[in-house]
Short mmCIF file of C-alpha atoms in Angstrom, two decimals:
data_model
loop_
_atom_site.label_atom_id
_atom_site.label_comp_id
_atom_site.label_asym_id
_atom_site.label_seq_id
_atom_site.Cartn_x
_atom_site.Cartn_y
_atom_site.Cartn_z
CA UNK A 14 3.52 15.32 -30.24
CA UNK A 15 0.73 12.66 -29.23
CA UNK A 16 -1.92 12.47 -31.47
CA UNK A 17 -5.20 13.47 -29.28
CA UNK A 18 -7.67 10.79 -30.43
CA UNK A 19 -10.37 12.31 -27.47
CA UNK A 20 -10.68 15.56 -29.47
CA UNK A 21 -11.25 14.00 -32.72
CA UNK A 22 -14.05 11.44 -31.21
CA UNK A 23 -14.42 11.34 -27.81
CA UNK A 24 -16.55 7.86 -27.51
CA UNK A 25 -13.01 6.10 -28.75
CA UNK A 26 -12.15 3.75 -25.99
CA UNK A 27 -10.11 1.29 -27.85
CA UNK A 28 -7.01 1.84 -30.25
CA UNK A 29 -3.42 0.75 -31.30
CA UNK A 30 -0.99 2.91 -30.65
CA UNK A 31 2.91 2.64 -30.54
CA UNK A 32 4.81 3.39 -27.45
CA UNK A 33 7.23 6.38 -27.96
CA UNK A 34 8.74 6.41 -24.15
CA UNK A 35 8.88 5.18 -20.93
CA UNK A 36 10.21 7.15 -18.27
CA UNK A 37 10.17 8.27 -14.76
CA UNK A 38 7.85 11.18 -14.02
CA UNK A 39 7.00 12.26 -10.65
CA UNK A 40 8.14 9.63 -9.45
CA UNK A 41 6.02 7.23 -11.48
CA UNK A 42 6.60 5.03 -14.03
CA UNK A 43 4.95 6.97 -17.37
CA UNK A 44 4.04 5.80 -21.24
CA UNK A 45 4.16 8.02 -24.02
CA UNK A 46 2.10 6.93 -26.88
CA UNK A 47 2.52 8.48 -30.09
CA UNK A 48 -1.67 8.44 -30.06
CA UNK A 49 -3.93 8.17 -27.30
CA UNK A 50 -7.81 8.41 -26.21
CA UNK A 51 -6.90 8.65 -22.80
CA UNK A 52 -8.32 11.83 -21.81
CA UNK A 53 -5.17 13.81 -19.16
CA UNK A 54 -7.00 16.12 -16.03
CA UNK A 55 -7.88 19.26 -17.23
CA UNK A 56 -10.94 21.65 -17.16
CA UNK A 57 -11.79 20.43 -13.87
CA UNK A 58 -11.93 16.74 -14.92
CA UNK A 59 -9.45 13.75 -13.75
CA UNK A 60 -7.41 11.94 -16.10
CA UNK A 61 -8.68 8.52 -17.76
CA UNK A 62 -7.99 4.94 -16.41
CA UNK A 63 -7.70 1.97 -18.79
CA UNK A 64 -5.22 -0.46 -19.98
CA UNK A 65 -1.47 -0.51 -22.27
CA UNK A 66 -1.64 -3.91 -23.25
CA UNK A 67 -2.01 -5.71 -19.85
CA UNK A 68 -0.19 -2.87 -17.51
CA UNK A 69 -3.29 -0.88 -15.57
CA UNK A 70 -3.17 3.10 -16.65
CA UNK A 71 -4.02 4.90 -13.30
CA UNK A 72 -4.16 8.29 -14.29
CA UNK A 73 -3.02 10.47 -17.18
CA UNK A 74 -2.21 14.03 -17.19
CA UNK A 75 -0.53 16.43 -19.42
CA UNK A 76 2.31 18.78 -18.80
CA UNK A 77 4.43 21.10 -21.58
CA UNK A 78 2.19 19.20 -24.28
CA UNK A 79 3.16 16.15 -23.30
CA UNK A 80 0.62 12.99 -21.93
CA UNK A 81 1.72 11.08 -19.75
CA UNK A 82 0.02 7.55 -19.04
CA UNK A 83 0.94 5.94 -15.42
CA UNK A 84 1.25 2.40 -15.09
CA UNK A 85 2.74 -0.01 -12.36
CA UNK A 86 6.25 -0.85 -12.56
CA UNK A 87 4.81 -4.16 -13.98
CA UNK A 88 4.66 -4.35 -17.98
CA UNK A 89 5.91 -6.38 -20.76
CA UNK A 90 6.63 -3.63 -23.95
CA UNK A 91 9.33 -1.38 -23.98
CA UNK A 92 9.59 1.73 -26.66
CA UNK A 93 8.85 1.28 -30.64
CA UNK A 94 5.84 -1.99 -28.87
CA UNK A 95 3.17 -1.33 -31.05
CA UNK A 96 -0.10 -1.93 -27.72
CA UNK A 97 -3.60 -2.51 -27.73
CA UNK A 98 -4.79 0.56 -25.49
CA UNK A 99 -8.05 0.28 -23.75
CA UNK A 100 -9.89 3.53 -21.80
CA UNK A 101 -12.24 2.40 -19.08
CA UNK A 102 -15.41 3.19 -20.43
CA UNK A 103 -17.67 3.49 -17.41
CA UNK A 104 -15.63 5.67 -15.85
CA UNK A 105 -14.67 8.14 -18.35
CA UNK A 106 -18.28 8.31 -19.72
CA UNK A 107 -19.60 8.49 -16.16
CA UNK A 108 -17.38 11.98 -16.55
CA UNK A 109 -18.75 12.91 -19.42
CA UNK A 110 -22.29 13.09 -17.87
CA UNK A 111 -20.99 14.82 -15.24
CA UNK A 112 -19.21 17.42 -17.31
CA UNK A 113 -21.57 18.02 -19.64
CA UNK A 114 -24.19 18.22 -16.60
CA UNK A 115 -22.28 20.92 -14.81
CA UNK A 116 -22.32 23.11 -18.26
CA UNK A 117 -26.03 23.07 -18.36
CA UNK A 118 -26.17 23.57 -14.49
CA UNK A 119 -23.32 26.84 -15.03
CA UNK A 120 -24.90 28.28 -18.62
CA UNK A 121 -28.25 28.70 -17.75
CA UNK A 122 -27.63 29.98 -13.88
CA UNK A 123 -25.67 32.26 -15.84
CA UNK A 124 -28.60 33.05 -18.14
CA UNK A 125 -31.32 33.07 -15.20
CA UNK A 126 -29.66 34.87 -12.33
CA UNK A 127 -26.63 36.55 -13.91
CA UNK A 128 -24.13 34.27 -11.82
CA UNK A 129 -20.84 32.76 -12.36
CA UNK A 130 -18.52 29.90 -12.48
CA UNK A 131 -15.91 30.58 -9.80
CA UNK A 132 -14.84 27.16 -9.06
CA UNK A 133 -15.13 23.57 -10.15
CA UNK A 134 -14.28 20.61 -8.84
CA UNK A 135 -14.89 16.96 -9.79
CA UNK A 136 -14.26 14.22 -7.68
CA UNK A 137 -14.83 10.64 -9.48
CA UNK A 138 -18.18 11.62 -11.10
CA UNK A 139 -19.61 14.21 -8.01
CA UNK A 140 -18.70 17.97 -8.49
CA UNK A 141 -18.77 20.63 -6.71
CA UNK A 142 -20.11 24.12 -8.36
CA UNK A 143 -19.25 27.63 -6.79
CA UNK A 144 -21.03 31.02 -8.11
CA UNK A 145 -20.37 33.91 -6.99
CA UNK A 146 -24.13 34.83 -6.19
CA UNK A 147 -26.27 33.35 -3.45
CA UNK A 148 -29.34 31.22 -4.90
CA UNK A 149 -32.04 30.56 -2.68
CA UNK A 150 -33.71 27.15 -2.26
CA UNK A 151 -37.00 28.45 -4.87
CA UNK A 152 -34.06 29.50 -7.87
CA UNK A 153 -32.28 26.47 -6.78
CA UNK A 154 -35.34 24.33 -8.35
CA UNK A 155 -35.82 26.54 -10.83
CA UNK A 156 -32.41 26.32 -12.06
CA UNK A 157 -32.81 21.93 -11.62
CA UNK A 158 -35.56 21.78 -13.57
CA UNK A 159 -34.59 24.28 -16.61
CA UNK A 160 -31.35 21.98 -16.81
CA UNK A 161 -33.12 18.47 -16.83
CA UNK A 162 -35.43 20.39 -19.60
CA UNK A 163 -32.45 20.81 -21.62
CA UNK A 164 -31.47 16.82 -20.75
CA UNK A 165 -35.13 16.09 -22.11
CA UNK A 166 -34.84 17.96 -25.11
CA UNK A 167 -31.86 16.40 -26.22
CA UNK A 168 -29.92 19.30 -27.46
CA UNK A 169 -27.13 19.01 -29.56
CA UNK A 170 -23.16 19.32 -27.97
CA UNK A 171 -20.24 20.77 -30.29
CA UNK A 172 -16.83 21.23 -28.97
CA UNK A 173 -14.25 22.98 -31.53
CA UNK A 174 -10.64 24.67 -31.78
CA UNK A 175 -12.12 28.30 -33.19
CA UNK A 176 -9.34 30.38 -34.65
CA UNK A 177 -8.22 34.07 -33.82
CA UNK A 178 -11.15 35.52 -35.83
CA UNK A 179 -14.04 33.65 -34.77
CA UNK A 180 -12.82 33.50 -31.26
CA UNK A 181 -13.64 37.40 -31.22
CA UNK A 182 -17.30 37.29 -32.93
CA UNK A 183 -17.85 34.16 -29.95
CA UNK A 184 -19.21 35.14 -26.78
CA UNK A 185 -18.76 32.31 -24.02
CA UNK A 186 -18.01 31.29 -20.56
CA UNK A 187 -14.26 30.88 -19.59
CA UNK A 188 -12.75 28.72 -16.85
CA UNK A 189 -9.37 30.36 -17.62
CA UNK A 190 -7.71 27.08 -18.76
CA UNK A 191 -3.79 27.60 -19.37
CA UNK A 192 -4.20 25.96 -22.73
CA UNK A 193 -2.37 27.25 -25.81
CA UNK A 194 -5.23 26.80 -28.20
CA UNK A 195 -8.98 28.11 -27.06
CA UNK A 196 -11.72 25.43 -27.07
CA UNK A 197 -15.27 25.70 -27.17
CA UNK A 198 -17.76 23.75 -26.18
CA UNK A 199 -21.32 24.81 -26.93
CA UNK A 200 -24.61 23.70 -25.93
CA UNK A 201 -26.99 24.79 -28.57
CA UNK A 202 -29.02 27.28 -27.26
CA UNK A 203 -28.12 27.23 -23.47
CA UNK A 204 -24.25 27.89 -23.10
CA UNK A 205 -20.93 28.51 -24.47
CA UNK A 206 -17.85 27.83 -22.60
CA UNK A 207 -14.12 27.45 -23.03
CA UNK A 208 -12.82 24.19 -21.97
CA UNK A 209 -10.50 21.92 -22.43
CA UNK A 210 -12.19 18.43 -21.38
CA UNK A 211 -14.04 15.71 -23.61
CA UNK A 212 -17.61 15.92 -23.36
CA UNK A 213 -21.01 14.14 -24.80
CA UNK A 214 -22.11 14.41 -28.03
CA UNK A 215 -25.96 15.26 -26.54
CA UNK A 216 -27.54 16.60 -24.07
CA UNK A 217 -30.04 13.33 -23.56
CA UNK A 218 -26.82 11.63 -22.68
CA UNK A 219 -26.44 12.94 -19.32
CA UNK A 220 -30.12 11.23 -18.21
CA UNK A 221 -30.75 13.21 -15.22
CA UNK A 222 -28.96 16.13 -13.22
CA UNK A 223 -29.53 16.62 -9.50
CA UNK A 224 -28.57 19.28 -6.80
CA UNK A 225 -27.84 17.44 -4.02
CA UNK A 226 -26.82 20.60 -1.42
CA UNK A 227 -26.17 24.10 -1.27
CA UNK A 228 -24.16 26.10 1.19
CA UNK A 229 -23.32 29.03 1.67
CA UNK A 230 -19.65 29.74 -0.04
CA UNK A 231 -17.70 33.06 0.10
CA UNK A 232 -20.40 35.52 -0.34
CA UNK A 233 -21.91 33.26 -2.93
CA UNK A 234 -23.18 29.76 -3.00
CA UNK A 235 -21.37 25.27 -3.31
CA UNK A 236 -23.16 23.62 -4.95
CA UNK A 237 -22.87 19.80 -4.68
CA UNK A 238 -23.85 17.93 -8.06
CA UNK A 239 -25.05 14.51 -9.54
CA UNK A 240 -25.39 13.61 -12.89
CA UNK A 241 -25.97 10.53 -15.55
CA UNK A 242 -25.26 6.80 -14.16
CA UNK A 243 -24.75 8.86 -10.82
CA UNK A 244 -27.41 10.48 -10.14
CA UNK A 245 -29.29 7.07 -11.11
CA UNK A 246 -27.32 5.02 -8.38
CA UNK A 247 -28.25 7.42 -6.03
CA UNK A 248 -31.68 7.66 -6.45
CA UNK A 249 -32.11 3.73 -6.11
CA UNK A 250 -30.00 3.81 -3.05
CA UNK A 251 -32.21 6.78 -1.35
CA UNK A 252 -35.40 5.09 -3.08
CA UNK A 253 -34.57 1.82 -1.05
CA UNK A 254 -33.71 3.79 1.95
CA UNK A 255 -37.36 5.33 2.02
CA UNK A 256 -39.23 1.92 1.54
CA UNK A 257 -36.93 0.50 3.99
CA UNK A 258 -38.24 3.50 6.48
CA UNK A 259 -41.84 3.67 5.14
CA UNK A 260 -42.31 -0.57 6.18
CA UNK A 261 -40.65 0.21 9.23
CA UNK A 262 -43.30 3.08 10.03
CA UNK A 263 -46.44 1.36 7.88
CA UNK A 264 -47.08 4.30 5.94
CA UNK A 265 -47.20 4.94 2.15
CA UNK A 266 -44.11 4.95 0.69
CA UNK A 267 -44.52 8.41 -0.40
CA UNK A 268 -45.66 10.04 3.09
CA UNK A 269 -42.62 8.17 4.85
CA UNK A 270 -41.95 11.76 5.63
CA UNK A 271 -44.83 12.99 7.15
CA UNK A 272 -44.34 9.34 9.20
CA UNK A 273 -40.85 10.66 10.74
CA UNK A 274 -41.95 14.01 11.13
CA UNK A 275 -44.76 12.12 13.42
CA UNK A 276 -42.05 9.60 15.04
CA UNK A 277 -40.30 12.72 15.92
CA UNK A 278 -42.98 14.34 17.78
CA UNK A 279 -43.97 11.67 19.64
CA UNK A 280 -40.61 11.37 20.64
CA UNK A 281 -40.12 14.55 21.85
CA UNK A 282 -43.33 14.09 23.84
CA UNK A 283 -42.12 10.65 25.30
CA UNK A 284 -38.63 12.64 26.17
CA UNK A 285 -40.88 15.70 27.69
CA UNK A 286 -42.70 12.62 30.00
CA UNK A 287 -39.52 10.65 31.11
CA UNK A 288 -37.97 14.28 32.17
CA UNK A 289 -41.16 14.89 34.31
CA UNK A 290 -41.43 11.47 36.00
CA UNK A 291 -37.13 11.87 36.36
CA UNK A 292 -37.97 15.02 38.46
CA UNK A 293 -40.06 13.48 40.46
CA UNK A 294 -38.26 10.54 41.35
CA UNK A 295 -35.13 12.61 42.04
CA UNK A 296 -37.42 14.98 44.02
CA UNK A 297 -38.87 11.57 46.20
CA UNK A 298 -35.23 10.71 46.31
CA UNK A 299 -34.63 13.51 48.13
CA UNK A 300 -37.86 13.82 50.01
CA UNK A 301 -37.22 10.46 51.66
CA UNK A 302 -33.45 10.38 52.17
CA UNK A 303 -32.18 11.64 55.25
CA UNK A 304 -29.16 13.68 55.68
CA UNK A 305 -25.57 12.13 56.06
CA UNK A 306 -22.64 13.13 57.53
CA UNK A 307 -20.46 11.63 55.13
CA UNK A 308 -20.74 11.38 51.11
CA UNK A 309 -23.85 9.48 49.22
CA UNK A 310 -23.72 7.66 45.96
CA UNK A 311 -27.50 7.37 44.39
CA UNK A 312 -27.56 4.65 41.50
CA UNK A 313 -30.60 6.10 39.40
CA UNK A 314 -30.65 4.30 35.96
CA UNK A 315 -31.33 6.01 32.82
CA UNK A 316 -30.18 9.22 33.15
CA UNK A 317 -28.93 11.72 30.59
CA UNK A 318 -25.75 13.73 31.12
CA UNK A 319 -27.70 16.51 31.68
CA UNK A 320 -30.57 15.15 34.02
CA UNK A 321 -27.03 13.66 36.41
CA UNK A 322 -25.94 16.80 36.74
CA UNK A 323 -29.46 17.79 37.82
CA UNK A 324 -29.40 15.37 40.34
CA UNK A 325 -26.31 15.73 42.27
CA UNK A 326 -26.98 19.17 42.53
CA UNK A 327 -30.14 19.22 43.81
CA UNK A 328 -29.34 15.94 46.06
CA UNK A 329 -26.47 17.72 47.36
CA UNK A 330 -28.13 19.32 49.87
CA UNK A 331 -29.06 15.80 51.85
CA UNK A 332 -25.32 15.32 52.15
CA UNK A 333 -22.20 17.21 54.15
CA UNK A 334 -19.42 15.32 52.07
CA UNK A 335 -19.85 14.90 48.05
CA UNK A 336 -23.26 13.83 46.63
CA UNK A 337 -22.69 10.86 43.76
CA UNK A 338 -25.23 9.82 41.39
CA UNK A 339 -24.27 7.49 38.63
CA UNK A 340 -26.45 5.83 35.84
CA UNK A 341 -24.91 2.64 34.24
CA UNK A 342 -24.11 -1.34 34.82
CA UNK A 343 -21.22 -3.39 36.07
CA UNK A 344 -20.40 -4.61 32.56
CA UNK A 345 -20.10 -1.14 30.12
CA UNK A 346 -19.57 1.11 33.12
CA UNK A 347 -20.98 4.04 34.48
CA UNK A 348 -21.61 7.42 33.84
CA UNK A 349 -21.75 9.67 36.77
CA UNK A 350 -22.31 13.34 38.04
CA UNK A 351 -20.64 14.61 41.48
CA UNK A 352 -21.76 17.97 43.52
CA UNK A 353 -20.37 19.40 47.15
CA UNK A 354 -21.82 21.89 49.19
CA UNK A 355 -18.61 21.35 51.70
CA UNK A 356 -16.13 21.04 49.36
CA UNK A 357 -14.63 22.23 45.89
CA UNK A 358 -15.76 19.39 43.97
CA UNK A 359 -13.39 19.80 41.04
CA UNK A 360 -10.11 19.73 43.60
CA UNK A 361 -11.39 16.07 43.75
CA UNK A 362 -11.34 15.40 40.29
CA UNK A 363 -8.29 13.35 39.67
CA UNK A 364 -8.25 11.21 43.05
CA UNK A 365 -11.88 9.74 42.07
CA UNK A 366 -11.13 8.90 38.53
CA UNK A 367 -7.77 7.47 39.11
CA UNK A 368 -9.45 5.81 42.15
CA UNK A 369 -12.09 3.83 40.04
CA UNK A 370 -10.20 4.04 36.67
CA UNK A 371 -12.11 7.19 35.09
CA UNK A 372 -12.35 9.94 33.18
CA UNK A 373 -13.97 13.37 33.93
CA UNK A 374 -13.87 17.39 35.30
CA UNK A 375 -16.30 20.18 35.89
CA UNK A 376 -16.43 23.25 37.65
CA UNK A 377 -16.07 24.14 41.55
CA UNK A 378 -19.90 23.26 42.31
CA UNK A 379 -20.39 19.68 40.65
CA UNK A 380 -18.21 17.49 37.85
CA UNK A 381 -19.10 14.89 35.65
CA UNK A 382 -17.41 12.06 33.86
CA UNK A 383 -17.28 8.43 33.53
CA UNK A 384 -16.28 5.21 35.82
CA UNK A 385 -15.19 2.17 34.92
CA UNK A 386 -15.60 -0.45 37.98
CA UNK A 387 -18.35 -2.04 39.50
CA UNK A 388 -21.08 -0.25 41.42
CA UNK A 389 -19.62 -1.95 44.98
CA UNK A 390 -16.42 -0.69 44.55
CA UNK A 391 -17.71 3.07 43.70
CA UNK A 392 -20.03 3.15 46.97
CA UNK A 393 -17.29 1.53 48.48
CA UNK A 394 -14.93 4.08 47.75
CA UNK A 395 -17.11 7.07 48.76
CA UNK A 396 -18.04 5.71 52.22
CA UNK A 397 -14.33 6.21 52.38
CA UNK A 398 -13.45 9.11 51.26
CA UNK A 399 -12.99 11.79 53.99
CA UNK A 400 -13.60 15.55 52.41
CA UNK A 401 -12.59 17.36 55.41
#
């Protein structure tokens, strides 16, 4: 059986090892090494990347006991090659963080609010955390700040094989891992949980834990989470974002919210003026046009969906064939609205958008849609078209 060099220090990243196999498994080429410090999936964690000598390791994983390291079909050793093995260091201890950070996170929700692991899943280095208990957005920060207080203080992290008698004087969190053996990893002080993947030696090693969201998740609550190296990258990214926005708006750097909250307003005020000074150009549109006996295209620019609807409804009236008004240019198209007092609109549908090479539908009153050909050609068409 492989000698597990992860459980016996897990910040081992190089070694020598001698290869024992290579075979086929899954359908992918495999090493087994009769040592390792690649760390297989388990507990929620992926398997380690590295090297064998100068063939990339793209995952490991374990099955009946046995690791399996998977490498392209591209290598140079064969069994009884004594290798130089290399884990990629980033990466694993960028899991570590995260691991460790989500035991924190799960011990002392468990010890504030009586919740529970129910599922765990890490992708790369972000996890997501489901409890079986909703936690609002006030225990939420509680529960952030009580686990970047245990980051602070630097607590120590064991991780041991306990046999049959002190497993039953332990009391600890289990993630049901089908392992034969039970192991324990313990946070002095704040948790105690059975798992099976390699984890920090410290608590100060994770840096800085963050609860990104929170939703709602079969009666309880998903949590996604950030930790370590992380959590670091994506404060400068945010951190850049927000000076990027704050410049934009000349304000403080730390009141670029109160800025977009203002940008937003004023917006909504401009929108509420364009929709009043829309109404009454569509209502002078109609005060000034006079009535046709055959359809009427209107080419009013820079109108929503919902204000061209608007329009050809209320314009319908000036016409006793189909009312058109469209919003757009020659060169991206145009959008367009289309109502009938005379007529079911919608049994029109499909002869104006083949027509002028459209898309669209509605209901029997008015239909809406797109058009793509040149304003000449739409007039053009409707002077033609005969509803009756």
């Amino acid at each position: 059986m492989t000698q597990k060099l992860y459980y016996e220090n897990a910040y081992i990243f190089e070694f020598t090892a001698t290869v024992e196999n290579i075979i086929d498994f899954e359908g992918k080429t495999a090493v087994i090494l009769d040592k390792t410090a690649f760390f297989p999936e388990g507990g929620g964690q992926p398997g380690d990347e590295g090297y064998i000598d100068n063939a990339p390791v793209f995952d490991t994983k374990i099955d009946n006991g046995i690791i399996y390291h998977f490498i392209s079909d591209s290598y140079s050793f064969s069994a009884g090659s004594i290798v130089q093995c290399c884990v990629n260091k980033e990466v694993r201890f960028a899991r570590m963080q995260a691991h460790t950070g989500e035991h924190i996170v799960s011990g002392i929700a468990h010890s504030l609010f009586g919740v529970n692991n129910i599922g765990f899943h890490m992708d790369n280095t972000v996890m997501t955390v489901d409890f079986d208990k909703y936690l609002s957005k006030e225990e939420l920060a509680k529960l952030e700040k009580a686990a970047n207080n245990c980051v602070y203080k630097n607590v120590r992290v064991n991780a041991w094989f306990p046999n049959d008698e002190e497993l039953k004087e332990l009391t600890y969190r289990s993630k049901l891992d089908d392992f034969d053996e039970t192991r324990i990893v313990e946070i002095e002080g704040y948790d105690a949980c059975a798992c099976c993947a390699v984890h920090l030696s410290s608590t100060g090693e994770v840096g800085l834990i963050k609860i990104l969201t929170s939703a709602k998740h079969r009666g309880g609550v998903r949590l996604t989470l950030i930790c370590g190296i992380t959590a670091y990258e994506d404060y400068v990214i945010k951190y850049d974002n927000t000076l990027i926005i704050s410049d934009l708006l000349c304000s403080k750097h730390n009141e670029a919210n109160e800025a977009v909250i203002k940008l937003l307003q004023k917006e909504k005020e401009l929108k509420y003026m364009i929709a009043e000074k829309t109404n009454t150009l569509i209502k002078y549109i109609f005060d000034t046009s006079e009535f046709s006996e055959q359809s009427i295209v209107f080419r009013i620019n820079g109108l929503n969906n919902e204000e061209l609807k608007q329009a050809a409804i209320m314009l319908k009236e000036k016409s006793a064939g189909i009312t058109v008004i469209v919003s757009g240019d020659d060169c991206e198209g145009y959008y367009f609205a289309a109502a009938s007092n005379a007529v079911k609109i919608n049994d029109f549908t499909k002869i104006i958008t083949s027509s002028l090479n459209g898309s669209g539908g509605g209901r029997y009153d008015v239909i809406q849609g797109r058009l793509n050909s040149d304003y000449n050609t739409i007039k053009s068409f409707f002077d033609k078209l005969t509803v009756n």
